[in-house]
CSV table of C-alpha atoms in Angstrom, one decimal:
chain,number,residue,atom,x,y,z
A,5,MET,CA,-21.5,-15.3,-27.3
A,6,ASN,CA,-24.4,-15.6,-25.1
A,7,PRO,CA,-23.9,-13.2,-21.6
A,8,ASP,CA,-24.8,-15.7,-19.7
A,9,GLU,CA,-22.0,-17.6,-20.4
A,10,LEU,CA,-20.1,-14.7,-19.5
A,11,SER,CA,-21.7,-14.6,-16.1
A,12,LEU,CA,-20.4,-18.3,-15.3
A,13,ASN,CA,-17.1,-16.9,-15.4
A,14,ALA,CA,-17.5,-14.1,-12.5
A,15,MET,CA,-16.1,-15.0,-9.0
A,16,THR,CA,-18.7,-15.0,-6.6
A,17,ILE,CA,-18.2,-14.8,-2.7
A,18,ASN,CA,-19.6,-15.7,0.3
A,19,PRO,CA,-22.0,-13.8,0.9
A,20,LYS,CA,-22.3,-14.0,4.8
A,21,SER,CA,-18.7,-13.4,6.0
A,22,ILE,CA,-15.1,-13.3,4.5
A,23,ASP,CA,-12.0,-13.0,6.4
A,24,LEU,CA,-9.1,-10.7,4.6
A,25,ARG,CA,-5.6,-10.9,6.5
A,26,LEU,CA,-3.7,-7.6,6.1
A,27,HIS,CA,-0.1,-7.1,6.8
A,28,LEU,CA,0.7,-3.6,7.4
A,29,VAL,CA,4.7,-2.6,7.7
A,30,THR,CA,6.2,0.7,8.8
A,31,TRP,CA,10.0,1.6,8.6
A,32,ASN,CA,12.1,4.6,8.6
A,33,VAL,CA,15.0,3.2,6.0
A,34,ALA,CA,17.2,6.1,6.8
A,35,THR,CA,17.7,6.8,3.1
A,36,ALA,CA,19.3,3.1,2.9
A,37,SER,CA,19.1,0.7,0.0
A,38,PRO,CA,16.7,-2.1,0.4
A,39,PRO,CA,18.1,-5.4,2.2
A,40,ARG,CA,19.0,-8.6,1.0
A,41,ASP,CA,16.1,-10.3,2.2
A,42,VAL,CA,12.7,-9.1,3.5
A,43,ARG,CA,10.8,-12.4,3.4
A,44,SER,CA,10.5,-12.7,7.5
A,45,LEU,CA,9.3,-8.9,7.4
A,46,LEU,CA,6.7,-9.9,4.9
A,47,GLN,CA,5.8,-13.2,6.5
A,48,LEU,CA,6.7,-15.2,3.6
A,49,ASP,CA,8.9,-17.3,5.7
A,50,ILE,CA,6.0,-18.6,7.5
A,51,PRO,CA,3.9,-21.3,6.1
A,52,GLY,CA,0.3,-20.5,5.5
A,53,SER,CA,0.7,-16.7,6.7
A,54,ASP,CA,-1.9,-16.2,4.0
A,55,ILE,CA,-1.5,-12.6,3.4
A,56,ASP,CA,-4.1,-11.0,1.2
A,57,MET,CA,-3.0,-7.2,1.5
A,58,TYR,CA,0.2,-5.8,2.3
A,59,ILE,CA,0.3,-2.0,3.1
A,60,ILE,CA,3.8,-1.0,3.2
A,61,GLY,CA,4.9,2.7,4.5
A,62,LEU,CA,8.3,4.2,4.1
A,63,GLN,CA,10.1,6.9,5.5
A,64,GLU,CA,13.5,8.7,4.5
A,65,VAL,CA,13.6,7.0,1.1
A,66,ASN,CA,16.5,8.4,-0.7
A,67,SER,CA,15.1,11.9,-2.2
A,68,LYS,CA,18.3,13.7,-3.4
A,69,VAL,CA,17.4,15.6,-6.2
A,70,LEU,CA,18.9,12.8,-8.7
A,71,ASN,CA,17.2,10.1,-6.9
A,72,PHE,CA,14.0,11.9,-6.6
A,73,LEU,CA,13.8,12.9,-10.2
A,74,SER,CA,14.6,9.4,-11.4
A,75,ASP,CA,11.9,8.2,-9.2
A,76,LEU,CA,9.7,10.5,-10.8
A,77,ALA,CA,10.4,8.8,-14.1
A,78,PHE,CA,10.4,5.3,-13.0
A,79,ASP,CA,9.4,3.3,-10.2
A,80,ASP,CA,11.9,3.8,-7.2
A,81,PRO,CA,14.3,1.2,-6.0
A,82,TRP,CA,12.1,0.4,-2.8
A,83,SER,CA,9.0,-0.4,-5.2
A,84,ILE,CA,10.9,-2.3,-7.8
A,85,TYR,CA,12.6,-4.5,-5.2
A,86,LEU,CA,9.6,-5.2,-3.4
A,87,MET,CA,7.6,-5.9,-6.7
A,88,ASP,CA,10.3,-8.5,-7.5
A,89,ILE,CA,9.5,-10.3,-3.9
A,90,LEU,CA,5.6,-10.1,-3.8
A,91,ALA,CA,4.5,-10.6,-7.7
A,92,PRO,CA,5.9,-14.2,-7.7
A,93,HIS,CA,3.8,-14.9,-5.0
A,94,GLY,CA,0.5,-13.5,-7.0
A,95,TYR,CA,0.6,-9.8,-5.2
A,96,VAL,CA,-0.2,-7.0,-7.3
A,97,LYS,CA,1.0,-3.1,-6.7
A,98,LEU,CA,-2.5,-1.4,-6.9
A,99,SER,CA,-1.3,2.1,-5.8
A,100,SER,CA,1.6,3.8,-4.5
A,101,ILE,CA,2.4,7.2,-3.2
A,102,ARG,CA,5.4,9.5,-2.9
A,103,LEU,CA,5.9,12.7,-1.2
A,104,GLN,CA,9.9,13.3,-1.2
A,105,GLY,CA,11.0,10.5,1.5
A,106,LEU,CA,7.7,9.4,2.2
A,107,LEU,CA,6.2,6.2,0.4
A,108,LEU,CA,3.4,4.2,0.5
A,109,LEU,CA,2.3,1.0,-1.4
A,110,THR,CA,-0.4,-1.4,-1.7
A,111,PHE,CA,0.1,-4.8,-2.9
A,112,VAL,CA,-3.2,-7.3,-2.9
A,113,LYS,CA,-3.5,-10.7,-3.7
A,114,HIS,CA,-4.6,-11.5,-7.3
A,115,GLN,CA,-8.3,-13.0,-6.3
A,116,HIS,CA,-9.4,-9.9,-4.5
A,117,ILE,CA,-8.4,-6.9,-7.0
A,118,PRO,CA,-11.8,-6.8,-8.3
A,119,PHE,CA,-13.3,-6.2,-5.4
A,120,VAL,CA,-10.7,-3.5,-4.4
A,121,GLN,CA,-12.4,-0.3,-5.7
A,122,ASP,CA,-12.7,3.9,-5.7
A,123,ILE,CA,-8.7,3.9,-5.3
A,124,ARG,CA,-7.7,7.5,-4.5
A,125,THR,CA,-4.6,8.9,-2.9
A,126,ASN,CA,-3.8,12.1,-1.2
A,127,TYR,CA,-0.6,14.0,0.9
A,128,ILE,CA,-0.2,17.0,2.8
A,129,ARG,CA,3.1,18.6,3.9
A,130,THR,CA,4.1,19.9,7.2
A,131,GLY,CA,7.7,20.6,7.1
A,132,LEU,CA,8.8,24.3,7.2
A,133,PHE,CA,5.5,25.4,8.0
A,134,GLY,CA,3.5,23.3,5.5
A,135,TYR,CA,6.3,24.2,2.4
A,136,TRP,CA,8.4,21.3,2.5
A,137,GLY,CA,7.9,17.5,2.2
A,138,ASN,CA,10.8,16.0,4.5
A,139,LYS,CA,7.7,15.9,6.8
A,140,GLY,CA,4.0,15.0,6.6
A,141,GLY,CA,1.7,12.2,5.3
A,142,VAL,CA,1.0,10.1,2.2
A,143,THR,CA,-2.3,8.7,2.3
A,144,VAL,CA,-4.4,5.9,0.4
A,145,ARG,CA,-8.1,5.0,0.5
A,146,MET,CA,-10.2,2.5,-1.2
A,147,SER,CA,-13.5,0.4,-0.7
A,148,VAL,CA,-13.0,-3.3,0.3
A,149,TYR,CA,-15.7,-5.1,-0.6
A,150,GLY,CA,-18.0,-2.2,-0.5
A,151,HIS,CA,-16.4,-1.3,2.8
A,152,MET,CA,-14.0,2.5,3.2
A,153,VAL,CA,-11.1,1.9,4.5
A,154,CYS,CA,-8.1,4.8,4.7
A,155,PHE,CA,-4.2,4.4,5.3
A,156,MET,CA,-2.0,7.0,6.6
A,157,ASN,CA,1.9,7.2,6.6
A,158,CYS,CA,3.4,9.7,8.7
A,159,HIS,CA,6.7,11.2,9.2
A,160,LEU,CA,6.1,13.7,12.2
A,161,PRO,CA,8.4,16.2,13.6
A,162,ALA,CA,11.5,15.0,15.9
A,163,HIS,CA,13.0,15.7,19.5
A,164,MET,CA,11.7,14.9,22.8
A,165,GLU,CA,10.4,18.6,23.2
A,166,ASN,CA,8.8,18.9,20.1
A,167,THR,CA,5.5,16.8,21.4
A,168,ASN,CA,2.7,19.7,21.1
A,169,GLN,CA,4.3,20.1,17.4
A,170,ARG,CA,3.7,16.0,16.6
A,171,LEU,CA,-0.1,16.3,17.8
A,172,ASP,CA,-0.7,19.9,16.3
A,173,ASP,CA,0.4,18.0,12.7
A,174,PHE,CA,-1.1,14.8,13.5
A,175,GLU,CA,-4.2,16.4,14.0
A,176,ARG,CA,-4.3,18.8,10.9
A,177,MET,CA,-3.2,15.5,8.4
A,178,LEU,CA,-6.3,14.1,9.9
A,179,ASP,CA,-8.4,17.0,9.4
A,180,THR,CA,-7.3,18.9,6.2
A,181,GLN,CA,-6.7,15.8,3.4
A,182,GLN,CA,-10.0,15.5,1.5
A,183,PHE,CA,-11.4,13.2,-0.7
A,184,ASP,CA,-13.8,13.7,-3.5
A,185,ASP,CA,-16.7,11.9,-2.1
A,186,ASP,CA,-19.8,13.1,-0.4
A,187,ASN,CA,-19.7,10.4,2.0
A,188,THR,CA,-15.9,9.6,2.7
A,189,GLY,CA,-14.6,13.3,2.5
A,190,ASN,CA,-12.3,13.1,5.4
A,191,ILE,CA,-10.4,10.8,6.6
A,192,LEU,CA,-12.2,10.1,10.1
A,193,ASP,CA,-15.4,9.2,7.8
A,194,HIS,CA,-14.3,6.1,6.5
A,195,ASP,CA,-15.1,2.8,8.3
A,196,LEU,CA,-11.7,1.7,9.2
A,197,VAL,CA,-8.6,4.3,9.4
A,198,PHE,CA,-5.2,3.0,9.7
A,199,CYS,CA,-2.2,5.9,10.7
A,200,PHE,CA,1.2,4.5,10.7
A,201,GLY,CA,4.7,5.2,10.4
A,202,ASP,CA,7.7,7.4,12.2
A,203,LEU,CA,5.4,9.1,14.7
A,204,ASN,CA,8.9,10.5,16.7
A,205,PHE,CA,7.1,10.1,19.7
A,206,ARG,CA,9.6,9.5,23.0
A,207,ILE,CA,9.9,8.1,26.6
A,208,THR,CA,9.8,11.2,29.0
A,209,ASP,CA,11.2,11.7,32.6
A,210,PHE,CA,13.2,8.7,32.8
A,211,GLY,CA,16.7,8.7,31.9
A,212,ILE,CA,18.6,6.8,29.5
A,213,HIS,CA,20.0,4.3,32.1
A,214,PHE,CA,16.5,3.4,33.8
A,215,ILE,CA,15.2,2.7,30.4
A,216,ARG,CA,18.0,0.6,28.8
A,217,GLU,CA,18.0,-1.2,32.0
A,218,ALA,CA,14.0,-2.0,31.7
A,219,ILE,CA,14.7,-2.8,28.4
A,220,ASN,CA,17.4,-5.2,29.2
A,221,SER,CA,15.0,-6.8,31.8
A,222,ASN,CA,12.3,-7.3,29.3
A,223,LYS,CA,10.1,-4.8,32.2
A,224,TYR,CA,8.9,-2.7,28.8
A,225,ASN,CA,5.5,-2.0,31.3
A,226,LEU,CA,7.9,0.1,33.3
A,227,LEU,CA,7.8,2.4,30.1
A,228,TRP,CA,4.1,2.4,29.0
A,229,GLU,CA,2.8,5.2,31.1
A,230,LYS,CA,5.5,7.6,30.4
A,231,ASP,CA,5.4,7.2,26.7
A,232,GLN,CA,4.4,10.3,25.1
A,233,LEU,CA,1.8,9.0,22.7
A,234,ASN,CA,0.2,6.8,25.2
A,235,ILE,CA,-0.2,10.0,27.1
A,236,ALA,CA,-1.7,11.8,24.5
A,237,LYS,CA,-4.2,9.5,23.6
A,238,LYS,CA,-5.6,9.9,27.4
A,239,LYS,CA,-5.9,13.7,26.8
A,240,GLU,CA,-6.5,14.6,23.4
A,241,GLN,CA,-9.8,14.6,21.9
A,242,PHE,CA,-8.9,13.8,18.1
A,243,LEU,CA,-7.3,10.6,19.5
A,244,GLN,CA,-10.1,9.4,20.8
A,245,GLY,CA,-11.5,6.1,19.5
A,246,PHE,CA,-7.5,5.2,17.8
A,247,LEU,CA,-6.4,1.9,19.1
A,248,GLU,CA,-2.9,0.2,19.7
A,249,GLY,CA,-1.8,-3.0,20.1
A,250,PRO,CA,0.5,-3.6,23.3
A,251,LEU,CA,4.4,-2.4,23.1
A,252,LYS,CA,5.5,-5.9,23.9
A,253,PHE,CA,8.9,-5.6,22.0
A,254,LYS,CA,11.9,-3.2,22.1
A,255,PRO,CA,11.7,0.3,21.4
A,256,THR,CA,12.7,0.7,17.7
A,257,TYR,CA,14.8,3.7,17.6
A,258,LYS,CA,17.6,4.8,18.2
A,259,PHE,CA,20.0,2.0,16.9
A,260,ASP,CA,23.2,1.7,15.7
A,261,GLN,CA,23.8,0.6,12.3
A,262,ASN,CA,23.8,-2.8,11.5
A,263,SER,CA,23.3,-3.9,14.9
A,264,ASP,CA,20.8,-4.6,17.7
A,265,VAL,CA,22.8,-2.2,19.6
A,266,TYR,CA,21.5,1.2,21.0
A,267,ASP,CA,23.2,4.7,20.2
A,268,THR,CA,26.6,4.7,21.7
A,269,ARG,CA,28.1,7.3,19.5
A,270,TRP,CA,28.9,10.8,20.6
A,271,LYS,CA,27.6,13.3,18.1
A,272,LYS,CA,29.1,16.8,17.8
A,273,SER,CA,26.5,19.2,17.9
A,274,LEU,CA,26.7,23.4,17.3
A,275,PHE,CA,30.0,24.8,18.4
A,276,GLY,CA,31.4,21.6,18.4
A,277,LEU,CA,30.3,20.3,21.6
A,278,ASN,CA,29.4,16.9,22.1
A,279,SER,CA,25.6,16.1,22.1
A,280,LYS,CA,24.0,13.4,24.2
A,281,LYS,CA,22.9,10.1,23.2
A,282,ARG,CA,19.7,9.6,22.3
A,283,LYS,CA,17.1,7.7,24.7
A,284,PRO,CA,15.5,4.8,23.3
A,285,ALA,CA,12.1,5.2,22.3
A,286,TRP,CA,8.9,3.5,20.1
A,287,THR,CA,8.8,6.2,17.7
A,288,ASP,CA,7.5,3.6,14.9
A,289,ARG,CA,3.5,2.9,15.4
A,290,ILE,CA,0.4,1.8,14.1
A,291,LEU,CA,-2.5,2.8,15.2
A,292,TRP,CA,-6.6,2.1,13.9
A,293,LYS,CA,-9.8,3.3,14.3
A,294,LEU,CA,-13.2,2.1,13.4
A,295,LYS,CA,-16.2,4.2,12.9
A,296,ASP,CA,-17.8,4.9,15.8
A,297,VAL,CA,-15.5,3.1,18.2
A,298,SER,CA,-15.3,4.5,21.7
A,299,GLY,CA,-12.1,2.5,23.0
A,300,SER,CA,-11.0,-1.2,23.9
A,301,ASP,CA,-8.6,-3.0,25.3
A,302,PRO,CA,-6.1,-2.8,23.0
A,303,GLY,CA,-5.1,-5.9,20.9
A,304,GLU,CA,-8.8,-7.3,21.5
A,305,THR,CA,-11.3,-7.3,18.7
A,306,THR,CA,-13.0,-4.7,18.5
A,307,GLY,CA,-16.1,-3.7,16.1
A,308,SER,CA,-18.6,-0.8,15.7
A,309,ASP,CA,-22.5,0.1,15.5
A,310,PHE,CA,-22.3,-2.0,12.4
A,311,GLU,CA,-19.7,-4.7,14.1
A,312,GLU,CA,-22.0,-7.3,12.3
A,313,PHE,CA,-20.4,-5.9,8.8
A,314,LEU,CA,-16.8,-5.3,9.9
A,315,LYS,CA,-14.4,-6.8,12.8
A,316,VAL,CA,-11.0,-6.3,13.4
A,317,SER,CA,-8.5,-8.6,15.3
A,318,LEU,CA,-4.7,-7.4,15.8
A,319,ASP,CA,-3.0,-11.1,15.5
A,320,LYS,CA,0.5,-9.7,16.1
A,321,TYR,CA,2.4,-6.4,16.7
A,322,THR,CA,6.2,-6.7,16.6
A,323,SER,CA,9.1,-5.2,15.5
A,324,HIS,CA,12.2,-6.8,13.7
A,325,MET,CA,15.3,-6.6,15.5
A,326,SER,CA,17.1,-8.8,12.3
A,327,TYR,CA,17.3,-5.6,9.8
A,328,GLY,CA,20.2,-3.2,10.7
A,329,ILE,CA,20.1,-0.8,7.6
A,330,SER,CA,18.9,2.0,9.7
A,331,ASP,CA,18.8,3.7,13.1
A,332,HIS,CA,15.2,2.7,13.4
A,333,LYS,CA,13.4,-0.8,13.2
A,334,PRO,CA,11.0,-2.0,11.2
A,335,VAL,CA,7.7,-2.4,12.9
A,336,THR,CA,4.8,-4.9,11.5
A,337,GLY,CA,1.3,-5.3,12.3
A,338,THR,CA,-0.9,-8.3,11.2
A,339,PHE,CA,-4.5,-8.0,10.9
A,340,THR,CA,-7.6,-10.1,10.3
A,341,LEU,CA,-10.4,-8.0,9.1
A,342,GLN,CA,-13.6,-9.8,9.3
A,343,LEU,CA,-16.1,-8.6,6.8
A,344,LYS,CA,-19.4,-9.0,5.2
A,345,PRO,CA,-19.0,-8.5,1.8
A,346,LEU,CA,-21.3,-5.7,0.2
A,347,ILE,CA,-20.2,-6.5,-3.1
A,348,LEU,CA,-20.5,-10.2,-4.4
A,349,THR,CA,-19.2,-10.1,-7.9
A,350,PRO,CA,-16.9,-8.3,-10.1
A,351,SER,CA,-18.3,-5.1,-11.6
A,352,VAL,CA,-17.2,-6.1,-15.1
A,353,THR,CA,-16.7,-9.5,-16.4
A,354,LEU,CA,-14.9,-10.4,-19.4
A,355,LYS,CA,-13.2,-13.1,-21.9
A,356,PRO,CA,-11.8,-13.1,-25.1
A,357,GLU,CA,-13.5,-14.7,-28.4
A,358,GLY,CA,-11.9,-17.4,-30.2
A,359,GLU,CA,-8.2,-17.9,-30.7
A,360,TRP,CA,-5.7,-15.4,-30.0
A,361,ASN,CA,-2.7,-14.8,-32.2
A,362,ALA,CA,-0.8,-11.8,-33.9
A,363,ASP,CA,-2.0,-12.7,-37.2
A,364,HIS,CA,-5.3,-11.4,-37.1
A,365,ASP,CA,-7.5,-9.1,-35.1
A,366,SER,CA,-9.0,-10.6,-31.9
A,367,LEU,CA,-12.2,-9.7,-30.1
A,368,ILE,CA,-13.2,-9.4,-26.2
A,369,SER,CA,-16.6,-9.6,-24.9
A,370,TYR,CA,-17.6,-7.9,-21.5
A,371,SER,CA,-20.6,-6.8,-19.8
A,372,VAL,CA,-21.0,-4.7,-16.8
A,373,ALA,CA,-23.1,-4.5,-13.2
A,374,LYS,CA,-25.8,-2.5,-13.1
A,375,ASP,CA,-25.4,1.6,-12.3
A,376,PHE,CA,-21.7,0.8,-13.1
A,377,PRO,CA,-19.7,4.2,-13.5
A,378,SER,CA,-18.5,3.9,-17.2
A,379,SER,CA,-16.3,6.4,-19.1
A,380,THR,CA,-14.9,7.0,-22.3
A,381,TRP,CA,-11.6,6.9,-20.5
A,382,ASP,CA,-12.3,3.1,-19.4
A,383,TRP,CA,-9.9,0.6,-21.4
A,384,ILE,CA,-9.1,-3.0,-21.2
A,385,GLY,CA,-5.9,-4.3,-20.6
A,386,LEU,CA,-3.9,-7.3,-22.1
A,387,TYR,CA,-1.4,-8.3,-18.9
A,388,ARG,CA,1.0,-11.4,-19.0
A,389,VAL,CA,0.2,-13.7,-16.2
A,390,GLY,CA,1.9,-12.9,-12.7
A,391,PHE,CA,2.1,-9.2,-13.8
A,392,ARG,CA,3.5,-6.6,-11.5
A,393,HIS,CA,1.5,-3.6,-11.0
A,394,THR,CA,-1.6,-2.2,-12.6
A,395,ASN,CA,0.6,-0.2,-15.8
A,396,ASP,CA,2.2,-3.7,-16.5
A,397,TYR,CA,0.0,-4.1,-19.7
A,398,VAL,CA,1.6,-5.0,-23.1
A,399,THR,CA,-1.3,-3.5,-24.8
A,400,TYR,CA,-4.8,-2.2,-24.8
A,401,ALA,CA,-7.9,-1.3,-26.3
A,402,TRP,CA,-10.3,1.8,-25.3
A,403,VAL,CA,-13.6,0.2,-24.6
A,404,LYS,CA,-15.6,3.0,-26.7
A,405,ASP,CA,-12.9,3.8,-29.5
A,406,ASP,CA,-12.4,0.0,-30.0
A,407,GLU,CA,-16.3,-0.5,-29.5
A,408,ILE,CA,-17.5,-3.0,-32.2
A,409,SER,CA,-21.2,-3.9,-30.7
A,410,PHE,CA,-22.8,-2.7,-28.3
A,411,SER,CA,-26.0,-4.3,-26.0
A,412,GLU,CA,-27.7,-3.9,-22.8
A,413,ASP,CA,-26.3,-7.4,-21.7
A,414,CYS,CA,-22.9,-8.2,-23.4
A,415,ASN,CA,-20.5,-5.6,-25.3
A,416,GLN,CA,-17.9,-6.3,-27.8
A,417,VAL,CA,-14.2,-4.6,-28.8
A,418,TYR,CA,-11.2,-5.5,-30.8
A,419,MET,CA,-7.3,-5.8,-30.3
A,420,ASN,CA,-5.5,-5.1,-33.2
A,421,ALA,CA,-3.2,-7.6,-34.6
A,422,ASP,CA,0.0,-5.3,-34.5
A,423,ASP,CA,-0.3,-5.0,-30.5
A,424,ILE,CA,-0.6,-8.7,-30.1
A,425,PRO,CA,2.8,-10.1,-29.2
A,426,LEU,CA,3.9,-12.4,-31.5
A,427,ASP,CA,5.8,-14.4,-29.2
A,428,GLY,CA,2.4,-15.3,-27.6
A,429,GLY,CA,2.2,-16.7,-24.0
A,430,GLU,CA,-0.5,-16.8,-21.1
A,431,PHE,CA,-2.3,-13.9,-20.9
A,432,LEU,CA,-5.0,-11.9,-18.7
A,433,LEU,CA,-7.6,-9.1,-19.7
A,434,CYS,CA,-8.2,-6.5,-17.1
A,435,TYR,CA,-10.7,-3.6,-17.3
A,436,HIS,CA,-9.3,-0.7,-16.1
A,437,CYS,CA,-12.4,1.9,-14.7
A,438,HIS,CA,-11.4,5.6,-14.8
A,439,ASN,CA,-14.3,6.8,-12.6
A,440,LEU,CA,-13.0,4.0,-9.8
A,441,GLN,CA,-9.3,4.2,-10.4
A,442,CYS,CA,-9.2,0.3,-10.1
A,443,LEU,CA,-9.2,-2.9,-12.0
A,444,ALA,CA,-13.0,-3.8,-11.8
A,445,GLY,CA,-13.1,-7.1,-13.8
A,446,ILE,CA,-9.9,-9.7,-14.3
A,447,SER,CA,-10.8,-12.4,-17.3
A,448,GLN,CA,-9.3,-16.1,-16.6
A,449,PRO,CA,-6.1,-16.8,-18.3
A,450,PHE,CA,-5.7,-17.5,-21.5
A,451,GLN,CA,-3.3,-18.5,-24.2
A,452,ILE,CA,-1.6,-16.5,-27.3
A,453,ARG,CA,-0.4,-19.0,-29.8
A,454,PRO,CA,3.0,-17.5,-31.4
A,455,GLY,CA,2.2,-15.7,-34.5
A,456,ARG,CA,3.3,-17.2,-38.2
A,457,ASN,CA,5.5,-13.4,-38.4
A,458,LEU,CA,7.6,-14.8,-35.4
A,459,GLY,CA,10.8,-15.7,-37.4
A,460,LEU,CA,10.4,-12.8,-39.6
A,461,LYS,CA,10.1,-10.5,-36.9
A,462,GLU,CA,13.3,-11.8,-34.7
A,463,GLU,CA,15.3,-11.6,-38.0
A,464,GLU,CA,14.0,-7.9,-38.9
A,465,ASN,CA,14.9,-6.9,-35.0
A,466,ARG,CA,18.2,-8.5,-35.4
A,467,GLU,CA,19.3,-6.7,-38.8
A,468,SER,CA,18.0,-3.3,-37.4
A,469,PRO,CA,20.4,-1.0,-35.0
A,470,PHE,CA,17.0,0.7,-33.5
A,471,LYS,CA,14.4,-0.2,-31.4
A,472,THR,CA,11.0,0.9,-32.1
A,473,GLU,CA,9.4,2.4,-28.6
A,474,SER,CA,5.6,1.5,-28.2
A,475,PRO,CA,3.4,4.8,-28.2
A,476,MET,CA,2.7,6.2,-24.3
A,477,GLY,CA,-0.5,4.1,-22.8
A,478,PRO,CA,-3.0,5.2,-20.3
A,479,ASP,CA,-2.5,6.3,-16.9
A,480,PHE,CA,-3.4,4.4,-14.0
């Protein structure tokens, strides 16, 4: 195949500017199972919402021993549920990281996948003096069209009196999580950072009756100056430059389950004494920071010294009162990232050669960009159109072990006929780069025709009492 033909398949990007719509969710789910419907939470019920990327951070996901061990071997129920919902809309789960009850998921629209690279995850425990993961942070960082973006999902210590511990843990999370990168080794080295989660900050001084009256009168502004996080942002050096949208929604904690009524239950405390009802608070928050930002009015478009390359606009910051599975209400932030792409074409272009079916080995041609960090651990996966996550491949070929030709302009690998699905269908080829931990290239969809031995194979499956398991594939 002519290498020039291969380059025609490469996606090209507007070199001046693109707008990416980011929808970020934080929700303390209090060990509950997923609700029946989260379309409004994900803006799937809004025509033309055009979200490009979902970042979903959950706290207090069920982490009892049996549940947690099961989730280590298989996807957890929340991940499966969200993939079921988002995959039909063209989103693929690119990363996930779990620390006990903390879960952070990244879903990206199909066309952006080759431009989301260098995906790394990290975590830090802060519960029980750093030995227990019931509190802490989980982090994912990535290059988005060449701009380094980092997301941290946190669960900070609870209770009104623990403000200093919350701040100490928050600062330690930002300082101590490291990535193996000379330029962006620390979280705050990234071009754009989002910190969110159940931050557990409370409203000080005011009594429960005053707070509830202000809420019932929609006079939230009366409570802002006594919000512990707002106070800390004015005093703490490590919070300088972090922005947040205006709190124009009801405090998201603490609610009676399956209702929008604030805590009405008198709970038994130590020695059987009644403890006070919890005061409402904005515990669930979303903050962001652009590199070298000194601060500006919340909710306004903000930039940095390289604002011609990257700008952030907060489109909507709100809670979702209709969800009652937890004593917290979920909070979402919808952002527009206006950026000048530093990567204009996918790092790898690839395509199938000739007609594919399970009756013979098939060829894949691919080429890589100059200075692409290829590895002997790179592989090309065969995926069905509409795949849900990066490990959802049907089969794969190692780019070095299965290589049959190599040149500066074009390489070819083969895929064994025994690994190609007999039933055929519509498929994609995706190139996984080990060094960048991403799908660096995706082919156009193509058809695999059913193999001639399909009927014979189906008959064998009916006759055999055993089902043969395929070998373990590469880890993403």
